Short mmCIF file of C-alpha atoms and ligand atoms in Angstrom, two decimals:
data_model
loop_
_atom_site.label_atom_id
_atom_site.label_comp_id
_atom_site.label_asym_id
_atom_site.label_seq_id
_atom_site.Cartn_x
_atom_site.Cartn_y
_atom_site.Cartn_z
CA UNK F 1 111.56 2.48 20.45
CA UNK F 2 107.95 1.35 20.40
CA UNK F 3 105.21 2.52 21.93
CA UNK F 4 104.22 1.18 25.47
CA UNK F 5 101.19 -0.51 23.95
CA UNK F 6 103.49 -2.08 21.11
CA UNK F 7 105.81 -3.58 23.42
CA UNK F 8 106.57 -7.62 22.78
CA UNK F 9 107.22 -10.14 25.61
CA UNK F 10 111.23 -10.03 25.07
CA UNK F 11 110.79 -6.22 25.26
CA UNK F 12 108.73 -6.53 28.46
CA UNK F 13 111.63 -8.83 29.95
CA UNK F 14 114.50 -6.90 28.77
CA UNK F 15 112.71 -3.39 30.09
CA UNK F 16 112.16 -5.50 33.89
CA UNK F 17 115.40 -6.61 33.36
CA UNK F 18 117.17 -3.53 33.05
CA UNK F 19 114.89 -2.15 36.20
CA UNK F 20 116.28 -4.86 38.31
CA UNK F 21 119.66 -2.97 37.85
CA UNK F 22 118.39 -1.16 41.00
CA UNK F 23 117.88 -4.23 43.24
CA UNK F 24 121.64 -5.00 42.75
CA UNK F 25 124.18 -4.49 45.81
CA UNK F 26 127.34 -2.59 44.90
CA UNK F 27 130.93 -4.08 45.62
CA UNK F 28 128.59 -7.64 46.46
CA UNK F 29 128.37 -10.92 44.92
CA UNK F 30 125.07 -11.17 43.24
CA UNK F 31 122.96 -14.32 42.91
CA UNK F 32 121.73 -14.84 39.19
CA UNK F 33 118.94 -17.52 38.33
CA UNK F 34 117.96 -18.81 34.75
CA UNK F 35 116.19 -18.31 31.97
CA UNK F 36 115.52 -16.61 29.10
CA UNK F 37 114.28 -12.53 31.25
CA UNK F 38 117.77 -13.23 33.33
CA UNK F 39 119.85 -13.72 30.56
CA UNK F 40 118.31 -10.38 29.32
CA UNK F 41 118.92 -9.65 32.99
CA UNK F 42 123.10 -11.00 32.86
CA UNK F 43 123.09 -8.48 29.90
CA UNK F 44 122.37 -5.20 31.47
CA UNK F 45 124.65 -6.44 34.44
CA UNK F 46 127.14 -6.56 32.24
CA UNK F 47 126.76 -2.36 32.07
CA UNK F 48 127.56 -2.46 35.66
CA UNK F 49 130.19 -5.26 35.82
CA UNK F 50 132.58 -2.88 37.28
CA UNK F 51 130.27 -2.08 39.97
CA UNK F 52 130.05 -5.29 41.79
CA UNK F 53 132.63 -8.29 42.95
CA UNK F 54 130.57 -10.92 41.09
CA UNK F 55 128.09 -13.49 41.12
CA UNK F 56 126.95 -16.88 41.59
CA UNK F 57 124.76 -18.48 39.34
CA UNK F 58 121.96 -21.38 39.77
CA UNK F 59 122.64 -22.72 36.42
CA UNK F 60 125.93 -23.80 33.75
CA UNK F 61 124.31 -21.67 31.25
CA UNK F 62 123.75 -18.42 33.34
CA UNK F 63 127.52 -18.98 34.60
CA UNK F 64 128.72 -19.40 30.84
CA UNK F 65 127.02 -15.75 29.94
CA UNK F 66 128.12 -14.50 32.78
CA UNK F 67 131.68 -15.09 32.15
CA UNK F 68 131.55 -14.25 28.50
CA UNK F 69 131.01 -10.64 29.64
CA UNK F 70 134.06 -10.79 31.96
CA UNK F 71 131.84 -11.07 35.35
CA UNK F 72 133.40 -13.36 37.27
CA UNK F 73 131.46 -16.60 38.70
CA UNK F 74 131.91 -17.57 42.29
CA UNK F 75 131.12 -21.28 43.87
CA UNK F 76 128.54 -20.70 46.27
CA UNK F 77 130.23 -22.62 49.24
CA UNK F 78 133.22 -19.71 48.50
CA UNK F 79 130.17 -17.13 49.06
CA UNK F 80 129.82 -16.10 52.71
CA UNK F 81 127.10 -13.87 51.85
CA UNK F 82 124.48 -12.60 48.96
CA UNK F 83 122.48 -10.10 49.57
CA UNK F 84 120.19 -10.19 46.36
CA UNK F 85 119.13 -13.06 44.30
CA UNK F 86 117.75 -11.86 40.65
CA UNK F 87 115.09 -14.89 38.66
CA UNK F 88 112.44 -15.45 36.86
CA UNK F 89 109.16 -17.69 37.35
CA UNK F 90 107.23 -19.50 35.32
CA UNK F 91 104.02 -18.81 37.29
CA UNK F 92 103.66 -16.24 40.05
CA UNK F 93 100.88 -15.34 42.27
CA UNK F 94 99.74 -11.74 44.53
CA UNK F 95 101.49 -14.10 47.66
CA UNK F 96 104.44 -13.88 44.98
CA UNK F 97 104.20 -17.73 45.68
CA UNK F 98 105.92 -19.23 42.21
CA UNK F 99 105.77 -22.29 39.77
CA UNK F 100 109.66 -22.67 38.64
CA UNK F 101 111.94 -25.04 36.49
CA UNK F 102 110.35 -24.61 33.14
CA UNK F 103 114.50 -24.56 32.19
CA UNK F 104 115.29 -27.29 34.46
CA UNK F 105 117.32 -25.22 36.90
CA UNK F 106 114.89 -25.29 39.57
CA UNK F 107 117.26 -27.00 42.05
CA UNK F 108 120.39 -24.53 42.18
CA UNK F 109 118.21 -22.15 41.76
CA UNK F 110 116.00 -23.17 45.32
CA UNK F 111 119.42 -23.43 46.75
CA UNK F 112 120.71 -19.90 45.78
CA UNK F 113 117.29 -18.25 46.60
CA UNK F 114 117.87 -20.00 50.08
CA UNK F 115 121.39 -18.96 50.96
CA UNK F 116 119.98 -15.08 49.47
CA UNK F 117 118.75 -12.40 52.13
CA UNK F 118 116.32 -10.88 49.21
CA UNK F 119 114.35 -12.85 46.35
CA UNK F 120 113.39 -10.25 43.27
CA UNK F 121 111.50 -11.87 40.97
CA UNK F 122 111.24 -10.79 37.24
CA UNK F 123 108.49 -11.15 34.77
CA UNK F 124 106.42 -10.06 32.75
CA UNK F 125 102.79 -9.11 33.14
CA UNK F 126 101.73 -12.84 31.14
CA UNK F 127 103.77 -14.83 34.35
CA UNK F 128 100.95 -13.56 37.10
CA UNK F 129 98.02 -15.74 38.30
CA UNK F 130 95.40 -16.53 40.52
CA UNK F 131 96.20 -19.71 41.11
CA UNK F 132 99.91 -21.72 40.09
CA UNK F 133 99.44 -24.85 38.56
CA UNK F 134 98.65 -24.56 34.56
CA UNK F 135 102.11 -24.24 33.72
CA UNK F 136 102.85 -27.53 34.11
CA UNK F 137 104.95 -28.21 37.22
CA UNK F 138 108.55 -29.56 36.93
CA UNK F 139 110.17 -32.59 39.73
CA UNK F 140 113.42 -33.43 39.52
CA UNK F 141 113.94 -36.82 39.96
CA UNK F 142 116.79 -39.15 40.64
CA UNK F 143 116.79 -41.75 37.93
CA UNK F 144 116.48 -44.67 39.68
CA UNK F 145 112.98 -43.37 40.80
CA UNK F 146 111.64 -42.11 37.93
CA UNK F 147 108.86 -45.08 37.83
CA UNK F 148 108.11 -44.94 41.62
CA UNK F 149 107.78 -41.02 41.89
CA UNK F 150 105.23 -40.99 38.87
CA UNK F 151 102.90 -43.24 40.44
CA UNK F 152 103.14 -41.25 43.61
CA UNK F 153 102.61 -38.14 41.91
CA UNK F 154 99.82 -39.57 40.16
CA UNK F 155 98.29 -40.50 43.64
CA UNK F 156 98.60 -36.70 43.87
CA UNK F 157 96.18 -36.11 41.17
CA UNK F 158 98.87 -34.75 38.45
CA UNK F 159 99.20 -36.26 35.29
CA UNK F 160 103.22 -36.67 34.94
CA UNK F 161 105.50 -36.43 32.03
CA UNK F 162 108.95 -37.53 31.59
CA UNK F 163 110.43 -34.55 30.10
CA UNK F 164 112.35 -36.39 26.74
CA UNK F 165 115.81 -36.25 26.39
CA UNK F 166 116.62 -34.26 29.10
CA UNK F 167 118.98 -33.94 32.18
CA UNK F 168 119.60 -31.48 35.01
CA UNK F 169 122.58 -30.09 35.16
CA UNK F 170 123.10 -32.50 38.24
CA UNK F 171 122.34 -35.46 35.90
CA UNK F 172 119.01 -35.92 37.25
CA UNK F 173 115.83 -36.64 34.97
CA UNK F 174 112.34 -34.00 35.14
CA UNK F 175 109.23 -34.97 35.52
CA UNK F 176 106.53 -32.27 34.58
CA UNK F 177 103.63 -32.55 36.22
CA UNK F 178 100.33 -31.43 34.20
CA UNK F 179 96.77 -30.74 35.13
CA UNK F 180 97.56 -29.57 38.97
CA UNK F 181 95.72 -26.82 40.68
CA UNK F 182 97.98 -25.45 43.28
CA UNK F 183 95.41 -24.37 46.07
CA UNK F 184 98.18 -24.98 48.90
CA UNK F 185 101.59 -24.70 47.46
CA UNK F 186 103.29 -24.45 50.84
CA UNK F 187 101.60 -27.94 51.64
CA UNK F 188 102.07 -29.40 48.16
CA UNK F 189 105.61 -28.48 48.12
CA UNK F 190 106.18 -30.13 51.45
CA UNK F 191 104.55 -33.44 50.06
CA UNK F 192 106.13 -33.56 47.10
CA UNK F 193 109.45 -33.17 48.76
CA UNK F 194 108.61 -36.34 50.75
CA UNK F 195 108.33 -39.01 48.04
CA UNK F 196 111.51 -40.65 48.14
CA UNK F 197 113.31 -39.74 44.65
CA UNK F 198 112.61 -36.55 44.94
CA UNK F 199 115.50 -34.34 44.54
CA UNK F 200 113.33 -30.93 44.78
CA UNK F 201 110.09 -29.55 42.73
CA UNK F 202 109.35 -26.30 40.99
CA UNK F 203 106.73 -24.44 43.92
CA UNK F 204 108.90 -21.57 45.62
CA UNK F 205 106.21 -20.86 48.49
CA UNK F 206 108.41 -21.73 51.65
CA UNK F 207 110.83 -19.54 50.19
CA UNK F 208 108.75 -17.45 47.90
CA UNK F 209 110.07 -14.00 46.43
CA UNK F 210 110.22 -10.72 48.36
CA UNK F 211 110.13 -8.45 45.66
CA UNK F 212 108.21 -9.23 42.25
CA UNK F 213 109.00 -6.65 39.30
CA UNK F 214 106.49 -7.28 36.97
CA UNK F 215 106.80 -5.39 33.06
CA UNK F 216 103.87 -4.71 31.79
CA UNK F 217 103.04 -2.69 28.42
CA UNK F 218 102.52 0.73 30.73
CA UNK F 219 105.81 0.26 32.56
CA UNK F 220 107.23 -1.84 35.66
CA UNK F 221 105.36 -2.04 38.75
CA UNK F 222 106.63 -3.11 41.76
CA UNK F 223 105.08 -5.67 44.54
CA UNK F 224 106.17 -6.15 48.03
CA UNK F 225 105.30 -9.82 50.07
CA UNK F 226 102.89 -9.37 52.69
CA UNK F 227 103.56 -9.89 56.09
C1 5RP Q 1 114.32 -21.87 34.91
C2 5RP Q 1 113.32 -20.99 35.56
C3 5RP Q 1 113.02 -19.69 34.91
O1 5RP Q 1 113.12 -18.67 35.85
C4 5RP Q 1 111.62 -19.74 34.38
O2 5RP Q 1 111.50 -20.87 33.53
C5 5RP Q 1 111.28 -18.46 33.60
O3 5RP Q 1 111.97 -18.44 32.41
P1 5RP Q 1 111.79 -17.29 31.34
O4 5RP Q 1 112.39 -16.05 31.93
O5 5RP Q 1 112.55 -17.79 30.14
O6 5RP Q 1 110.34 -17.14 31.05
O7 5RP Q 1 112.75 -21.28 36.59
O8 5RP Q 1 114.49 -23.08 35.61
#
């Protein structure tokens, strides 16, 4: 093993990942986001697979890992309950108010966080900011909108993108929104929610995260939301 100081990014995600272990309720059905630090995440779960009932996941990918080490993948409406929901962020700030969707999952994945009693967050150290908004910010989009929603989200001062050759898992289209600064993203989510074609955008502030583990080259520190 490397030093602390040596540590790369996929080291810093697997060694948060692994810490997450913790967060996990035993004999429960765990929620499971997307993304490169939760796959490292479905990995170490798979250590523990014995341990829970199962989990639901917020994207086709996660659910496809997820099965191929034998953990078994509930349909959230057969889900009475989930006590934990484990993801990632693109962006995340001391509020642990987040920029998601940089994988295009940011839909399921609002919908699991929502139904989950706890959000933990993990990252490493390179996801935390002072303010979201450089990461470009992902909309998902119904299709027949596409043209409509740009030109209201470029009333909104972002500069959007069609993100090429891509589709949601729901068959919907992304729209990545560049050059933002995300002073309110409570407000800013609400707004962008109310352009017609919106399906749902990538700022987790009404439901932000209640936990953030964030790995770092001089271990994992852990942040609680205020209030
Ligand atoms: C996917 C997400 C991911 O959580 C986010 O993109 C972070 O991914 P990674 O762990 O690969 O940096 O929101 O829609």
């Amino acid at each position: 093993m490397l030093g602390c100081g040596q540590m790369t990014q996929d080291e810093l995600k697997a060694l948060v990942a692994r810490e997450a272990l913790k967060q996990v309720v035993e004999d429960a059905v765990v929620g499971v986001g997307s993304g490169s630090t939760v796959n490292q995440f479905i990995d170490a779960l798979a250590s523990i697979k014995g341990r829970i009932e199962g989990a639901v996941a917020a994207s086709e990918a996660s659910a496809e890992r997820l099965r191929k080490h034998g953990i078994r993948v509930f349909d959230l409406n057969s889900v009475n309950e989930l006590p934990v929901y484990i993801d990632g962020a693109d962006e995340i700030t001391e509020h642990l108010h987040m920029v998601k969707g940089g994988g295009g999952a940011l839909t399921r994945e609002k919908i699991v966080a929502a139904v989950a009693r706890k959000f933990v967050c993990i990252c490493d150290a390179s996801k935390l900011v002072g303010v979201l908004g450089k990461f470009p910010l992902p909309v998902e989009v119904i299709p027949m909108a596409r043209s409509h929603v740009g030109r209201e989200l470029r009333k909104l001062g972002a500069h959007p993108e069609l993100r090429e050759n891509y589709r949601t898992d729901n068959g919907n289209l992304i729209i990545d929104c560049h050059g933002l600064t995300i002073v309110d993203p409570p407000r800013l989510e609400a707004d962008l929610n109310n352009i017609a074609g919106v399906v749902c955008n990538g700022i987790f502030a009404r439901r932000a995260a209640d936990v953030l583990l964030l790995g770092a080259p001089t271990g994992v520190t852990t942040r609680l939301k205020s209030g």
